Short mmCIF file of C-alpha atoms in Angstrom, two decimals:
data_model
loop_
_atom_site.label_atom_id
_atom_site.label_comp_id
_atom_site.label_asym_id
_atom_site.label_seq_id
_atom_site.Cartn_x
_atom_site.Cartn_y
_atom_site.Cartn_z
CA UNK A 1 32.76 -10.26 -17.63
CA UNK A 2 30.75 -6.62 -17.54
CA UNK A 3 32.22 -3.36 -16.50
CA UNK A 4 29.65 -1.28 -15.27
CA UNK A 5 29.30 2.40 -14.04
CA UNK A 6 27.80 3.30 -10.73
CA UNK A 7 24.96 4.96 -10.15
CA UNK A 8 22.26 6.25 -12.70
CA UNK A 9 22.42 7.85 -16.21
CA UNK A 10 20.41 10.82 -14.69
CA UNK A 11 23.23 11.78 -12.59
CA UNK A 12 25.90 11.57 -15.03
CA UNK A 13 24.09 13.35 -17.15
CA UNK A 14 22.03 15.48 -14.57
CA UNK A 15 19.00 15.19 -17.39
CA UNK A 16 15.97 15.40 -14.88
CA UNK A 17 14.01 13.69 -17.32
CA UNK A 18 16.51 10.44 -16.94
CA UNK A 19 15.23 8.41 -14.31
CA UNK A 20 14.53 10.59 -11.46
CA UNK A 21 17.30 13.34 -12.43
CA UNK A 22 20.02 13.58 -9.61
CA UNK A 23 18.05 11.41 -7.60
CA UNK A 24 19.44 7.76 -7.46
CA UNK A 25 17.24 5.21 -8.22
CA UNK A 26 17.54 1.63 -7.00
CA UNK A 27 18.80 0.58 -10.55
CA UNK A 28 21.73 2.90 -9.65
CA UNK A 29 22.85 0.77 -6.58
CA UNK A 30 26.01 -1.17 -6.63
CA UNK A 31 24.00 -4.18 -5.74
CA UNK A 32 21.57 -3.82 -8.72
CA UNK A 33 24.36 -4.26 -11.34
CA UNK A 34 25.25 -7.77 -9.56
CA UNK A 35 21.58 -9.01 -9.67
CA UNK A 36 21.21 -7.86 -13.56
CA UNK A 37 24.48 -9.40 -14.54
CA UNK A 38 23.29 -12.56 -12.85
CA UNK A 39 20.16 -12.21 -14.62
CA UNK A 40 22.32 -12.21 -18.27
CA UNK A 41 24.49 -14.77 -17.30
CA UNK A 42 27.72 -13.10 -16.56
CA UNK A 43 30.59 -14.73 -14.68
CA UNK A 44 31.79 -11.38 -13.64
CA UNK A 45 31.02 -8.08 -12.98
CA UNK A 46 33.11 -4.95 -12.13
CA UNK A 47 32.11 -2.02 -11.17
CA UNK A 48 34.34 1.47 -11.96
CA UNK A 49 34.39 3.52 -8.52
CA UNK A 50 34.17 7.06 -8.60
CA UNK A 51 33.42 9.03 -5.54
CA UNK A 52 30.67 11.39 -6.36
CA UNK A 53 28.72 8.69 -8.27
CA UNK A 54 29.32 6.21 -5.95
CA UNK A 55 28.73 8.83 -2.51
CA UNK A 56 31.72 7.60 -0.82
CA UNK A 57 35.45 7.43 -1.37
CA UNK A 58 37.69 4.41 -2.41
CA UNK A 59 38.27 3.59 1.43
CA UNK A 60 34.79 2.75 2.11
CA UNK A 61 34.82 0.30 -0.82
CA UNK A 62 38.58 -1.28 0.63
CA UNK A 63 36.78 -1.29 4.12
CA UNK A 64 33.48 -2.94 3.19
CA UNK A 65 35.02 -5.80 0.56
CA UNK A 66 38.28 -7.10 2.68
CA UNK A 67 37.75 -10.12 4.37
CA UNK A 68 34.94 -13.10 4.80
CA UNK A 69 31.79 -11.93 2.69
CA UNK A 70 28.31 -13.22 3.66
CA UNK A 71 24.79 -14.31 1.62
CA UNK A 72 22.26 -16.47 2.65
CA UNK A 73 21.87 -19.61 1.17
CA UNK A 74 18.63 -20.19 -1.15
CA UNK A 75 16.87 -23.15 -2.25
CA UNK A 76 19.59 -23.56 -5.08
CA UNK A 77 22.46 -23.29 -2.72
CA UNK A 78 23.53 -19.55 -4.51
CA UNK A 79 24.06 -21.74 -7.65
CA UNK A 80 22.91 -18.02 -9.86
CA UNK A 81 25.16 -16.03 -8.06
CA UNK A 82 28.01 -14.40 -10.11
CA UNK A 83 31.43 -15.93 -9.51
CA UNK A 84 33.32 -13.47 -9.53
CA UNK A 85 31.87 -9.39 -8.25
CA UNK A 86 34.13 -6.83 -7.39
CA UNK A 87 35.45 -3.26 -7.78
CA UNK A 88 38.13 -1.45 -9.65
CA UNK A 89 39.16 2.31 -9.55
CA UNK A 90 39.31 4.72 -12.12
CA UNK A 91 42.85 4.35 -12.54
CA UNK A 92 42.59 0.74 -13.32
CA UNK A 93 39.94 1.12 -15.75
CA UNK A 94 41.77 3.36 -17.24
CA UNK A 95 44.90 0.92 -17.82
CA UNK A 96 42.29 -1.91 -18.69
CA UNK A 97 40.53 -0.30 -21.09
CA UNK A 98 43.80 0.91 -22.27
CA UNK A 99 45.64 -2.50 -22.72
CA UNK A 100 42.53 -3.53 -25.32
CA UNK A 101 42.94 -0.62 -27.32
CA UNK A 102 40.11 1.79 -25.72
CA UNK A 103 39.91 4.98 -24.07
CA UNK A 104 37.82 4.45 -20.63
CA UNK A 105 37.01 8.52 -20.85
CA UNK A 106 35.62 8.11 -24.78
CA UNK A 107 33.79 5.01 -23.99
CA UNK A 108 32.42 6.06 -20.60
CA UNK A 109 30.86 9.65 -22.88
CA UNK A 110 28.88 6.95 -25.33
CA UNK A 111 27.43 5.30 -22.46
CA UNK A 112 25.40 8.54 -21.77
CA UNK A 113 23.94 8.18 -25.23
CA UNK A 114 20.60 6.61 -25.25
CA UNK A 115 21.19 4.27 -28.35
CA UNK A 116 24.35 3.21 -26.47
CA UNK A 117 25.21 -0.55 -26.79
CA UNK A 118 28.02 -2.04 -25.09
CA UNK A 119 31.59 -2.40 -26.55
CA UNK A 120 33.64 -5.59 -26.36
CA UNK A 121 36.63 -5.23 -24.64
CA UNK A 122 38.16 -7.83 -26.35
CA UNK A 123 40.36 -8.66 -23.34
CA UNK A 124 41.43 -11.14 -21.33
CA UNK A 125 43.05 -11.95 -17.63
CA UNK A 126 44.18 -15.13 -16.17
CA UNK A 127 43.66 -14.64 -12.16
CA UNK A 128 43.64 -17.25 -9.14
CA UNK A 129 41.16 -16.67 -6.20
CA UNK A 130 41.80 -18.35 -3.28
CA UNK A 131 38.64 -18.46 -1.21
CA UNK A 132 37.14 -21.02 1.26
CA UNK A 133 33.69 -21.29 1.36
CA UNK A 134 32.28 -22.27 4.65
CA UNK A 135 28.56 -21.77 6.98
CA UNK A 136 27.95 -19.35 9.39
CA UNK A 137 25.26 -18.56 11.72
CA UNK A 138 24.49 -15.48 13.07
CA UNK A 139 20.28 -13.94 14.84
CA UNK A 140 18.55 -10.96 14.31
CA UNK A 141 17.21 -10.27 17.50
CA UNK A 142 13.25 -9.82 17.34
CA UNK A 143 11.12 -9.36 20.95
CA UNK A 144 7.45 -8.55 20.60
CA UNK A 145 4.27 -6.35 22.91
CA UNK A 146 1.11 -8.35 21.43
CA UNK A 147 -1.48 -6.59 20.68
CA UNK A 148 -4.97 -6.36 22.67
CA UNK A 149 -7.35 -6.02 19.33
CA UNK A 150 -5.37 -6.93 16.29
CA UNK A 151 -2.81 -8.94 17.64
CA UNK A 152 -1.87 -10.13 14.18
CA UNK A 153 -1.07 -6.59 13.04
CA UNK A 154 2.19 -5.57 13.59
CA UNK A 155 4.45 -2.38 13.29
CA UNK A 156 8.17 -2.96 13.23
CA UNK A 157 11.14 -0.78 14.70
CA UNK A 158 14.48 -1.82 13.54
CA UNK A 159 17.86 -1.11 13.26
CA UNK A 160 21.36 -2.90 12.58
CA UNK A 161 23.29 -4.66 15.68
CA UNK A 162 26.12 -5.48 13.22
CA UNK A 163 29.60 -3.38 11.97
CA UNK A 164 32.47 -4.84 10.85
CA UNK A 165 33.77 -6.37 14.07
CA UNK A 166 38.18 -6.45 13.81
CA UNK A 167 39.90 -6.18 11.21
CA UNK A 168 43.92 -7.74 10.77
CA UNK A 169 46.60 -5.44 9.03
CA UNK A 170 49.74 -5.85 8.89
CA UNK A 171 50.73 -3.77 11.83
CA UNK A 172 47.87 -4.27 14.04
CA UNK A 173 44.64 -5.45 14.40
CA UNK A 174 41.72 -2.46 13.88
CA UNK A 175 38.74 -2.49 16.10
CA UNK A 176 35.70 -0.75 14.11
CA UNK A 177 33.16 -0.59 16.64
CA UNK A 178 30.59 1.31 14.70
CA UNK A 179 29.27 3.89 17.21
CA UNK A 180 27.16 5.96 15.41
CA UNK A 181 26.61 2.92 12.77
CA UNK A 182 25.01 1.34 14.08
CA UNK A 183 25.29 0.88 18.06
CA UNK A 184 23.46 4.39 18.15
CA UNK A 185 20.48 2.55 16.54
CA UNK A 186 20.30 -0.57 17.78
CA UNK A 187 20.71 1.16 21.40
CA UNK A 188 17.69 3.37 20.52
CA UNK A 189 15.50 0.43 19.51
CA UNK A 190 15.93 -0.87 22.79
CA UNK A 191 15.17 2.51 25.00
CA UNK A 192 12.19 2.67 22.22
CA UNK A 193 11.02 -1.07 23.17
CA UNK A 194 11.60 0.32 27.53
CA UNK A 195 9.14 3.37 26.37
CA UNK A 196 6.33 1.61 24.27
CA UNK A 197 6.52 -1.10 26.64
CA UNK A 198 5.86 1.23 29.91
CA UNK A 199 2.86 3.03 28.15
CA UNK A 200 1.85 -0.55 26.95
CA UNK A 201 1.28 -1.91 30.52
CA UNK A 202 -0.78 1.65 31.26
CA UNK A 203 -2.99 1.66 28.39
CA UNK A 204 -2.55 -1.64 25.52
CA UNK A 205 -1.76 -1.00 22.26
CA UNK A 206 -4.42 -2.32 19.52
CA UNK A 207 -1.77 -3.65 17.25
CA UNK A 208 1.23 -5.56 17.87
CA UNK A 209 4.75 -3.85 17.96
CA UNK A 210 8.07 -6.08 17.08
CA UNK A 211 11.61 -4.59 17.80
CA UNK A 212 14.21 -6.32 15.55
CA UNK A 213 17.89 -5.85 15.74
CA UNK A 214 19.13 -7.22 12.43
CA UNK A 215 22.27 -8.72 12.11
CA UNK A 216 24.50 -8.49 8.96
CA UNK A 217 23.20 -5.19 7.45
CA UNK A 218 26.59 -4.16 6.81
CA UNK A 219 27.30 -7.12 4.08
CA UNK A 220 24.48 -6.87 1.89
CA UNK A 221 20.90 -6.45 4.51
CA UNK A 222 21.42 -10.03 5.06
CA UNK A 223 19.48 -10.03 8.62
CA UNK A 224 16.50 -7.97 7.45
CA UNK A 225 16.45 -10.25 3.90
CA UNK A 226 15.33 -13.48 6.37
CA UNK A 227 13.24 -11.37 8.36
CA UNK A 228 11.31 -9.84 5.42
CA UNK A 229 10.77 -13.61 4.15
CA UNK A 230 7.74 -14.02 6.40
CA UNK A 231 9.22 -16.60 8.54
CA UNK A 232 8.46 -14.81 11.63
CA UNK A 233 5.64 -12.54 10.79
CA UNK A 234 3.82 -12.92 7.06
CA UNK A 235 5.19 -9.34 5.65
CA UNK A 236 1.37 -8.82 4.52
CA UNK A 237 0.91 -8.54 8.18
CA UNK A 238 3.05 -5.67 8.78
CA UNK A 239 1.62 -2.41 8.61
CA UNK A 240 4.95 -0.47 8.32
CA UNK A 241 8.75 -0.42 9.74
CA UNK A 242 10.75 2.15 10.93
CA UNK A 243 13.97 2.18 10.69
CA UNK A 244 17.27 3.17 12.24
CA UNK A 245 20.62 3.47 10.46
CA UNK A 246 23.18 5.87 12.77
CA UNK A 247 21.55 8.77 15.17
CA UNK A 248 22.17 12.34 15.96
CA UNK A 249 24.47 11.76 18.19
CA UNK A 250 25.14 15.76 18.90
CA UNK A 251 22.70 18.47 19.25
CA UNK A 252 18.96 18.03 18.58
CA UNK A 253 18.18 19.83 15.24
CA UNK A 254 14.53 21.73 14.42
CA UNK A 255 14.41 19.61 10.95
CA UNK A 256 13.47 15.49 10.28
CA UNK A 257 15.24 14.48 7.29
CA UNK A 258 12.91 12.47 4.58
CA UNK A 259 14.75 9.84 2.62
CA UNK A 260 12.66 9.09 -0.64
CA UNK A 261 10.22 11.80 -2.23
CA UNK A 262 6.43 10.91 -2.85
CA UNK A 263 7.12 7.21 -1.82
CA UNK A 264 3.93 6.54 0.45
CA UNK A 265 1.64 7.77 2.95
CA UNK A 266 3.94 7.25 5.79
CA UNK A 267 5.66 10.62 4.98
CA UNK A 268 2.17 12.07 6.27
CA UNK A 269 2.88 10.70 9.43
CA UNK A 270 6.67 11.87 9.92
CA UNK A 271 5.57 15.77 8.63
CA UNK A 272 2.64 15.40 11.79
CA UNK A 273 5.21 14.03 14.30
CA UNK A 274 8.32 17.00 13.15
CA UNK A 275 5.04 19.44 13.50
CA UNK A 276 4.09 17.76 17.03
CA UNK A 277 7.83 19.12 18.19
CA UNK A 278 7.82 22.26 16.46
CA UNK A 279 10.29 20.60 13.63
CA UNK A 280 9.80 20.80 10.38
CA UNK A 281 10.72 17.74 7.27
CA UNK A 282 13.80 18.58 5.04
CA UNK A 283 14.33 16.34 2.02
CA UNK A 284 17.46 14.56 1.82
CA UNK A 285 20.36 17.01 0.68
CA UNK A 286 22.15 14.31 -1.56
CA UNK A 287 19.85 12.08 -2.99
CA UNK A 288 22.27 11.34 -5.57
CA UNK A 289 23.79 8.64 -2.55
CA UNK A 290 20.51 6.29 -3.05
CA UNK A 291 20.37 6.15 0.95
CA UNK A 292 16.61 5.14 0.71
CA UNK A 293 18.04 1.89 -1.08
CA UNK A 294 21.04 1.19 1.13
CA UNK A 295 19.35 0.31 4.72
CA UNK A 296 17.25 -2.64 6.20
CA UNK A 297 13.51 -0.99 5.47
CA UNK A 298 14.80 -1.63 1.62
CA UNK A 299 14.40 -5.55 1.94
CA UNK A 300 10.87 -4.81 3.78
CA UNK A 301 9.91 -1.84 1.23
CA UNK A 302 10.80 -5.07 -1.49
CA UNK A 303 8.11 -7.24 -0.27
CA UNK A 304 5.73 -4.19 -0.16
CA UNK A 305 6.00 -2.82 3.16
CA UNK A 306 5.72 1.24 3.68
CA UNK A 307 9.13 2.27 5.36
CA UNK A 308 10.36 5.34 6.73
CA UNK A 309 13.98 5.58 7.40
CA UNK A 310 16.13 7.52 10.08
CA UNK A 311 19.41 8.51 9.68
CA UNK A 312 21.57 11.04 10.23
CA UNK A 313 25.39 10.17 8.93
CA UNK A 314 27.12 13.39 8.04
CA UNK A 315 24.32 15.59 8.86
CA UNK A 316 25.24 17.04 11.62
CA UNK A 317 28.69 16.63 11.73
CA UNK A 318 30.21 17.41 8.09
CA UNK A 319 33.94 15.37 9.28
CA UNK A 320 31.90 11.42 9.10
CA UNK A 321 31.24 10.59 5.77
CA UNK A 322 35.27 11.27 5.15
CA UNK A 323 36.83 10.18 7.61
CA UNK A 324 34.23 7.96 10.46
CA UNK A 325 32.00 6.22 8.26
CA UNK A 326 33.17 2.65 7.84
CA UNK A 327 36.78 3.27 9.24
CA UNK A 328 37.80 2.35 12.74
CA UNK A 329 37.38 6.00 14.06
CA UNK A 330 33.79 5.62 14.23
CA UNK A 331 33.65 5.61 17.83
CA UNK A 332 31.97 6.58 20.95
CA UNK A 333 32.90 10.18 21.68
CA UNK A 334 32.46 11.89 25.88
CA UNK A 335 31.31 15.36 23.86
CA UNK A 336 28.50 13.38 22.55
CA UNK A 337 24.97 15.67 23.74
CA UNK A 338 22.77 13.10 22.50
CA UNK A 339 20.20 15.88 22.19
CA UNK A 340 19.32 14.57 18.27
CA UNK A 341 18.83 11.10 19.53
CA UNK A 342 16.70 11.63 22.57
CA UNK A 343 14.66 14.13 20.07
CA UNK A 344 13.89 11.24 17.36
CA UNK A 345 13.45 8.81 19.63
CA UNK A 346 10.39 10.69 21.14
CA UNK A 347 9.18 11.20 17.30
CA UNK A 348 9.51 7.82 16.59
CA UNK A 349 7.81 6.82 19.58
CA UNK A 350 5.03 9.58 18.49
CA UNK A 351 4.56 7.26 14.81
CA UNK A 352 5.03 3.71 16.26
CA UNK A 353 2.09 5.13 19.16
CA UNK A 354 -0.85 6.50 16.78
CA UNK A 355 -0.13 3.29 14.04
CA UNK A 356 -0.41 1.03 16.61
CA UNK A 357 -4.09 2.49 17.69
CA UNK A 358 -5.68 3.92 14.65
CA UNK A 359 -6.27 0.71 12.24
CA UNK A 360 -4.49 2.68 9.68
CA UNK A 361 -2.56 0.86 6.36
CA UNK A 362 -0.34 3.54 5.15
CA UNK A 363 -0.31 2.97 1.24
CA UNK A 364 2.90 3.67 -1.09
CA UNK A 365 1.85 6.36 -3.91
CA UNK A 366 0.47 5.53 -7.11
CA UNK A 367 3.98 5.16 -8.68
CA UNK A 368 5.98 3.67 -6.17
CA UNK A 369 7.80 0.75 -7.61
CA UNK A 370 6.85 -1.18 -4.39
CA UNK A 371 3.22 -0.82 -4.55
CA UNK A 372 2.40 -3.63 -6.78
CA UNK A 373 3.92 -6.06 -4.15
CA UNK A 374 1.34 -4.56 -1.89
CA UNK A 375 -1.09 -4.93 -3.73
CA UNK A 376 -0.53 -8.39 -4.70
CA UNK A 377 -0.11 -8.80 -0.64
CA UNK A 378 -3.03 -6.94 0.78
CA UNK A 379 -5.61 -6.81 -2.58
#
């Protein structure tokens, strides 16, 4: 068993010259630590929770990791997947750490040591999980204007259908119908798909443009993981996504926000567009939260395709992250203005228009960690 921290050693330490300083990296994420501890062979890994490291308060984590959990089955029927992964709050690393003779606080100030090596804990539970394992089926759902030149180039627009459906407590059953994550975006794809389509039947796009509503983002990016294995569309083939994780459901704003500094060209493209309606890019105020890392353009961006993600949760209204985001409050609201979402959906629509004409590959910079994927892709 591991117990890990969250997030990177350049934001506990805020030593810019650690990874990228403040900025999480994807070796921060949550879902990182499971794939390295399955890589060295653990049969469990815990992670500590803290709020600001982790960008989100214990509730999210309760929310997110009750009830049936979800992967798609690989060749080896999951058989490298870690037993046992899970959570734990401060509190009970404190106790755990304390019961094998440890301070958590002493040994959590060595890890930011770069000679650090782990310390056994020298401890040991007994525990009994009860879980059923059982198959599920569930679509992404993917509709297509062909191209009239390069029919076999495409540009995607996505965004999650999925939320967390009901939920059973003990006095009730909750209802999280995940209005602003992600029905805002999935609803946009589809006005976006009505738009391109009408201008389509005037004038044809060169390229190909696919609309994909994944499913399952919510447990792990489950619906854009199948997608991005080719079996639809070789991912070699796709000049770029876009990507739509919870609107701006209020006012329009005269700002884009840009997740991910110096990742690739397309960042070009979303300055031109903000400039086209007198907007203007702002970087991401907390990119300590990874949010470039935590959408469905990351399982594209992981087989080398040049992503731009929109998303707006908390931005303009400073009450979701605490108490909407994930929790059965997240719901449609009358004083909606729906000024931010009818201004993004015109930018995106601006992007998706001039890819889909000019013959243009957007390239990820020189030290992206996804351009050698590309490369190895599209030589």
């Amino acid at each position: 068993t591991i117990v890990v921290l969250v997030n990177d050693p350049g934001f506990a330490t805020q030593d810019q010259n650690l990874f990228t300083g403040n900025a999480m990296t994807y070796y921060g994420r949550w879902t990182y630590k499971y794939e390295e501890g399955a890589r060295q062979g653990a049969k469990a890994v815990l992670i500590v929770h803290e709020t600001a490291p982790a960008a989100y308060p214990w509730s999210v984590v309760e929310s997110s990791n009750t009830g049936s959990k979800y992967t798609l089955i690989d060749d080896e029927k999951n058989i490298s997947d870690i037993p046992v992964m899970g959570w734990i709050d401060e509190q009970a690393a404190n106790d755990i750490f304390a019961q094998a003779g440890l301070d958590y606080q002493t040994e959590k100030a060595k890890a930011l040591s770069p000679d650090f090596k782990a310390t056994p804990l020298n401890a040991k539970a007994n525990l009994t999980l009860n879980s059923e394992i059982s198959q599920a089926q569930s679509h992404n759902v993917v509709a297509q204007l062909t191209g009239s030149e390069q029919p076999d180039e495409y540009i995607v627009i996505g965004a999650h259908w999925d939320h967390f459906g009901t939920k059973q407590t003990n006095e009730a059953v909750k209802i999280y119908n995940g209005a602003v994550d992600n029905a805002s975006g999935s609803a946009a794809t589809v006005e976006i798909a009505r738009i391109l389509s009408k201008i389509h039947q005037q004038t044809p796009f060169k390229r190909s443009i696919i609309f994909a509503n994944f499913t399952a983002e919510e447990t792990g990016l489950i619906g854009s993981q199948q997608f991005a294995t080719g079996d639809i569309v070789p991912t070699k083939q796709m000049v770029a996504l876009l990507n739509i994780d919870g609107m701006n459901v209020l006012d329009g704003v005269d700002y884009i926000l840009q997740y991910g500094k110096g990742m690739s060209e397309m960042e070009n493209y979303l300055a031109d567009a903000a400039k086209a309606q007198g907007r203007h890019v702002k970087m991401d105020p907390r990119p300590q939260n990874g949010l470039f890392f935590r959408s469905d353009h990351f399982s594209l961006a992981k087989q080398g395709v040049p992503s731009l993600l929109f998303m707006s949760l908390g931005d303009t209204d400073p009450d979701y992250i605490a108490h909407k985001y994930h929790k059965e409050t997240d719901d449609y609201s009358p004083q909606w203005s729906l000024g931010g979402v009818k201004q993004d959906i015109e930018l995106i629509v601006d992007i998706a228009t001039k890819l889909a004409n000019n013959g243009d590959w957007p390239a990820w910079q020189a030290d992206s960690d996804f351009k050698k994927k590309r490369q190895q892709e599209r030589p």
